[in-house]
XYZ file of N, CA, C and O in Angstrom:
436
model
N 66.371 153.564 92.704
C 67.218 151.776 93.266
C 67.302 150.542 91.961
O 66.386 150.677 92.417
N 68.525 149.931 91.231
C 67.947 149.105 90.816
C 68.619 148.048 91.949
O 69.056 147.768 93.290
N 67.356 147.305 92.409
C 67.347 146.232 92.985
C 68.306 144.721 92.777
O 69.265 144.296 93.800
N 69.691 144.696 91.638
C 70.628 144.040 91.062
C 71.869 144.549 91.994
O 73.025 144.114 92.317
N 71.702 145.797 92.605
C 72.343 147.018 93.109
C 72.277 147.417 94.460
O 71.823 148.612 94.107
N 71.992 147.618 95.839
C 71.908 148.111 96.257
C 72.927 148.440 97.414
O 71.744 149.682 97.986
N 73.809 149.494 96.398
C 74.732 150.307 96.977
C 74.770 151.816 97.068
O 74.971 152.843 96.990
N 74.269 151.848 95.430
C 74.337 152.768 94.732
C 73.690 152.622 93.343
O 73.886 151.553 92.739
N 72.860 153.512 93.013
C 72.023 154.111 91.770
C 73.387 153.636 90.518
O 74.071 155.035 90.008
N 73.267 153.659 88.978
C 73.680 152.860 88.038
C 73.244 154.928 87.427
O 74.800 155.959 87.179
N 72.262 155.527 87.640
C 72.318 155.950 87.485
C 73.225 157.661 87.874
O 73.562 159.325 87.351
N 72.895 157.698 89.286
C 73.871 158.677 90.238
C 75.272 158.412 89.848
O 76.380 158.865 89.795
N 76.045 157.173 89.627
C 77.537 156.604 89.000
C 77.474 157.484 87.828
O 79.083 158.114 87.487
N 77.045 157.668 86.202
C 77.259 158.263 85.711
C 76.661 159.998 85.929
O 76.695 160.720 84.348
N 76.154 160.020 86.620
C 75.683 161.617 86.648
C 77.169 162.231 86.576
O 77.181 163.717 85.371
N 78.733 162.020 86.982
C 79.283 162.711 86.883
C 80.766 162.229 85.119
O 80.858 161.573 85.546
N 80.928 163.902 85.275
C 81.890 163.368 83.348
C 82.932 163.078 83.662
O 83.163 162.750 82.506
N 83.498 162.372 84.884
C 84.689 162.003 84.556
C 84.637 160.560 84.940
O 84.818 159.593 84.564
N 83.156 159.995 85.931
C 83.460 159.068 85.678
C 82.608 158.287 84.048
O 83.235 157.292 84.175
N 81.900 159.497 83.792
C 81.168 158.402 82.113
C 82.613 158.515 81.447
O 83.086 157.925 80.331
N 83.929 159.216 81.442
C 84.787 159.727 81.457
C 85.763 158.232 81.228
O 86.007 157.338 80.929
N 85.609 157.729 82.130
C 86.489 156.738 82.866
C 85.873 155.454 82.276
O 85.752 154.509 82.005
N 84.163 155.726 82.395
C 83.415 154.757 81.828
C 84.004 154.575 80.317
O 84.146 153.222 79.734
N 84.169 155.172 79.768
C 84.426 155.705 77.995
C 85.821 154.680 77.725
O 86.313 154.231 77.263
N 86.972 154.813 78.575
C 88.169 154.386 78.630
C 88.334 153.117 78.553
O 89.165 152.306 78.767
N 87.204 152.617 79.833
C 87.421 151.033 80.224
C 87.088 150.489 79.269
O 86.652 148.508 78.886
N 85.407 151.153 78.664
C 85.189 150.357 77.470
C 86.235 150.325 75.139
O 85.679 148.950 74.908
N 87.123 151.066 75.625
C 87.914 150.489 75.218
C 89.374 150.044 75.353
O 89.914 148.999 74.574
N 89.331 149.521 76.376
C 90.036 148.083 77.013
C 89.447 147.011 77.527
O 88.620 147.377 77.483
N 90.446 145.734 77.765
C 89.803 144.825 78.184
C 89.946 144.839 79.312
O 89.275 144.926 80.429
N 91.025 145.348 80.062
C 91.462 145.678 81.528
C 92.794 146.922 81.108
O 93.170 146.494 80.779
N 92.023 147.589 82.777
C 93.272 149.358 82.726
C 94.324 148.996 84.233
O 93.400 148.779 85.184
N 94.524 149.484 84.553
C 96.060 149.491 86.006
C 95.310 150.959 86.017
O 95.289 151.784 84.783
N 95.515 150.739 86.767
C 94.910 152.407 87.904
C 95.817 153.655 87.775
O 95.104 154.323 87.462
N 97.102 153.600 88.094
C 98.215 153.953 87.302
C 97.836 154.287 85.690
O 97.764 155.951 85.711
N 97.133 153.809 84.940
C 97.344 154.309 83.781
C 95.928 155.016 84.062
O 96.026 155.440 83.216
N 94.840 155.022 84.455
C 93.381 155.399 84.015
C 94.277 156.347 84.934
O 93.819 157.848 84.646
N 95.201 156.519 85.956
C 95.170 158.129 86.842
C 95.705 158.874 85.893
O 95.819 160.067 85.681
N 96.565 158.207 84.866
C 96.864 159.847 83.516
C 96.583 160.668 83.173
O 96.488 161.391 82.161
N 95.639 159.633 82.916
C 94.529 160.250 81.757
C 94.072 161.626 82.410
O 92.598 162.284 81.542
N 93.913 161.815 84.131
C 93.145 162.278 84.450
C 93.726 164.113 85.292
O 94.963 163.837 85.240
N 93.477 165.202 84.527
C 94.146 166.048 86.045
C 94.007 166.032 87.390
O 93.774 166.696 88.342
N 94.308 165.047 87.654
C 93.790 164.483 89.471
C 94.738 163.134 89.901
O 95.230 162.596 89.032
N 94.631 163.363 90.977
C 95.331 162.442 91.992
C 95.294 160.832 91.532
O 93.665 160.861 91.306
N 95.595 160.082 92.240
C 94.995 158.679 92.080
C 93.831 158.376 93.265
O 92.954 157.791 93.234
N 93.620 159.151 94.756
C 93.333 159.052 95.427
C 91.984 159.888 94.714
O 91.218 158.242 94.905
N 91.992 160.442 94.187
C 90.645 161.577 93.214
C 90.083 160.123 92.598
O 88.491 159.569 91.669
N 90.931 159.827 91.127
C 90.465 158.761 90.722
C 89.686 157.618 91.284
O 88.522 156.931 90.817
N 90.534 156.835 91.861
C 89.843 155.767 92.781
C 88.545 156.405 93.739
O 88.013 154.484 93.957
N 88.787 157.676 94.291
C 86.920 157.297 94.503
C 85.924 157.097 93.620
O 85.086 156.974 93.599
N 85.994 157.551 92.254
C 85.109 157.888 91.423
C 85.389 156.339 90.698
O 84.176 155.907 90.335
N 86.186 155.239 90.569
C 86.051 153.739 90.694
C 85.087 153.342 90.793
O 84.698 152.563 91.108
N 85.251 153.537 93.174
C 84.677 152.524 94.501
C 82.804 153.304 93.640
O 82.394 152.204 93.613
N 82.929 154.470 93.350
C 81.038 154.974 92.945
C 80.889 154.204 91.925
O 79.821 153.469 91.813
N 81.870 154.025 91.259
C 81.820 152.933 89.373
C 81.053 151.616 90.222
O 80.805 150.390 89.685
N 82.073 150.828 90.421
C 81.990 149.905 91.379
C 81.321 149.466 92.330
O 80.153 148.724 92.051
N 80.363 150.852 93.485
C 79.230 150.087 94.191
C 77.814 149.565 93.333
O 77.444 149.068 92.723
N 78.375 150.541 92.186
C 76.852 150.563 90.133
C 76.395 149.465 89.808
O 76.160 149.115 89.503
N 78.454 148.171 90.367
C 78.355 147.394 89.604
C 78.718 147.803 87.660
O 78.828 146.932 87.408
N 79.244 148.808 87.693
C 79.716 149.034 86.428
C 81.122 148.987 86.036
O 81.908 148.597 85.416
N 81.962 148.418 87.546
C 83.197 148.430 87.415
C 83.579 147.182 87.860
O 82.967 146.910 89.682
N 84.465 146.069 87.394
C 85.080 145.096 87.993
C 86.690 145.596 88.844
O 87.533 145.732 87.397
N 87.143 145.269 89.331
C 88.590 145.042 90.026
C 88.874 143.846 90.300
O 88.554 142.830 90.820
N 90.261 143.908 90.127
C 91.182 142.889 90.528
C 92.404 142.538 90.783
O 93.598 143.569 90.435
N 93.138 142.561 91.340
C 94.680 142.892 92.720
C 95.881 141.664 91.653
O 95.470 140.275 91.395
N 96.637 142.140 91.392
C 97.715 141.337 90.304
C 99.652 142.019 90.918
O 99.168 143.046 90.199
N 99.384 141.288 91.913
C 100.698 141.659 93.133
C 100.304 143.194 92.776
O 98.928 142.687 94.169
N 100.582 144.289 93.269
C 100.635 145.220 94.222
C 99.996 146.174 93.169
O 99.138 147.199 93.675
N 99.316 145.584 92.210
C 98.348 146.433 91.175
C 97.371 146.090 90.824
O 96.719 144.519 91.365
N 96.663 146.654 91.032
C 94.933 146.715 90.556
C 94.387 147.209 89.249
O 94.803 148.354 88.868
N 93.514 146.163 88.673
C 93.750 146.393 87.695
C 92.243 146.656 87.660
O 91.499 146.149 87.908
N 91.267 147.258 86.603
C 89.779 147.287 86.353
C 89.410 147.125 85.208
O 89.945 147.184 83.913
N 88.105 146.793 85.355
C 87.102 146.454 83.573
C 86.009 146.593 83.428
O 85.748 147.439 84.782
N 85.081 146.947 82.049
C 83.945 147.260 82.329
C 82.745 146.948 82.418
O 83.108 145.275 82.202
N 81.652 146.681 83.389
C 81.285 145.999 83.424
C 79.761 146.100 82.709
O 78.958 147.279 83.775
N 79.058 146.473 81.221
C 79.028 147.683 80.581
C 76.908 146.911 80.871
O 75.909 147.666 80.750
N 76.367 145.606 82.060
C 75.613 145.758 82.308
C 74.644 145.998 82.928
O 73.797 146.623 81.934
N 75.427 146.971 84.079
C 74.226 147.993 84.855
C 73.620 149.346 83.763
O 72.674 150.034 84.130
N 74.050 149.109 82.053
C 73.919 150.264 82.068
C 72.177 149.952 80.609
O 72.128 151.010 79.517
N 72.009 148.779 80.897
C 71.655 148.413 80.151
C 70.236 149.122 80.574
O 69.070 149.877 79.881
N 70.016 149.616 82.080
C 69.562 149.959 82.704
C 68.523 151.626 81.871
O 67.513 151.766 81.854
N 69.860 152.063 82.137
C 69.753 153.046 81.596
C 69.557 153.450 80.661
O 68.738 153.805 79.824
N 69.913 152.839 78.852
C 69.525 152.535 77.692
C 68.005 151.948 77.759
O 67.191 152.903 76.520
N 67.018 151.420 79.021
C 66.070 150.932 78.982
C 65.514 152.751 79.047
O 64.058 152.664 78.632
N 65.653 152.818 79.531
C 65.022 154.381 79.689
C 65.203 155.772 79.561
O 64.068 155.704 78.834
N 66.475 155.967 78.595
C 66.448 156.150 76.902
C 65.391 156.265 76.526
O 64.984 156.785 75.197
N 65.742 155.003 75.853
C 65.223 154.094 75.052
C 63.072 154.555 75.262
O 62.780 154.852 74.113
N 62.749 154.317 76.500
C 61.681 155.349 76.662
C 61.212 156.520 75.773
O 60.278 157.051 75.445
N 61.721 157.121 76.505
C 61.648 158.847 75.946
C 61.995 159.163 74.782
O 62.007 160.375 73.658
N 62.765 158.115 73.437
C 64.100 158.446 72.106
C 62.103 158.042 71.712
O 62.063 158.906 70.101
N 61.159 157.777 71.979
C 59.973 157.504 71.508
C 58.829 158.902 71.839
O 58.692 159.042 70.510
N 59.498 159.390 72.661
C 58.507 160.654 72.723
C 59.072 161.895 71.701
O 58.619 162.312 71.284
N 60.064 161.402 71.423
C 61.520 162.582 70.679
C 61.044 162.099 69.335
O 60.267 163.307 69.100
N 60.625 160.885 68.965
C 60.386 160.163 67.359
C 59.099 161.245 67.183
O 59.022 161.652 66.121
N 57.764 161.346 67.895
C 56.464 161.534 67.949
C 56.624 163.103 67.574
O 55.860 163.267 66.166
N 57.104 164.034 68.667
C 56.963 165.144 68.645
C 58.067 166.229 67.602
O 58.136 166.621 66.469
N 59.288 165.603 66.304
C 59.974 165.755 65.971
C 59.260 164.934 64.095
O 59.233 166.553 63.538
N 58.619 164.227 64.658
C 57.678 163.952 63.247
C 56.514 164.531 62.924
O 56.501 165.335 61.930
N 55.708 165.240 64.257
C 54.211 166.242 64.292
C 55.385 167.540 63.831
O 55.234 168.060 62.961
N 56.638 168.283 64.029
C 57.443 169.584 64.335
C 57.283 169.221 62.440
O 57.614 170.249 61.291
N 58.149 168.129 62.073
C 58.728 167.976 60.569
C 56.627 168.077 59.415
O 57.018 168.882 58.349
N 56.216 167.658 59.801
C 55.449 167.495 59.014
C 54.343 169.142 58.751
O 54.090 170.013 58.240
N 54.460 169.903 60.476
C 54.654 170.654 60.386
C 54.989 172.100 60.115
O 54.429 173.168 59.211
N 56.496 172.342 59.685
C 57.023 172.224 58.282
C 56.429 172.208 57.336
O 56.699 173.336 56.111
N 56.524 171.409 56.627
C 56.079 171.185 55.375
C 54.597 171.625 54.912
O 54.788 172.869 54.183
N 53.811 171.317 56.027
C 52.750 172.982 56.022
C 52.572 173.982 55.431
O 51.976 174.867 54.479
N 53.868 174.748 56.145
C 53.811 175.779 56.497
C 54.862 175.973 54.861
O 54.482 177.906 54.661
N 55.209 175.711 54.257
C 56.877 175.865 53.050
C 55.711 175.873 51.829
O 56.163 175.860 51.093
N 53.867 175.003 52.083
C 53.104 174.715 50.964
C 52.575 176.413 50.615
O 52.047 177.035 51.246
């Protein structure tokens, strides 16, 4: 778990496809009200709110009240942890794909 967020791990938060879709929707807009997010899913407002709470606990979502409406926006900085982890393994795949390419070239000769 990240030292920056004691409530929820970023990897746990992005493990669910619904939450990944919420992140994508929030990345495409500056700020989105809950009712507009709910319209994008075949589930009720309560279920979408629960997913947003998990993202908020991981530091990925920030909310603010505007009258009776709650608006959400993405805070992508915690995704840096995911990017760093994936980057480590991309080196592994690059080396292995290069080896495979060399092997295939040798077999074609």
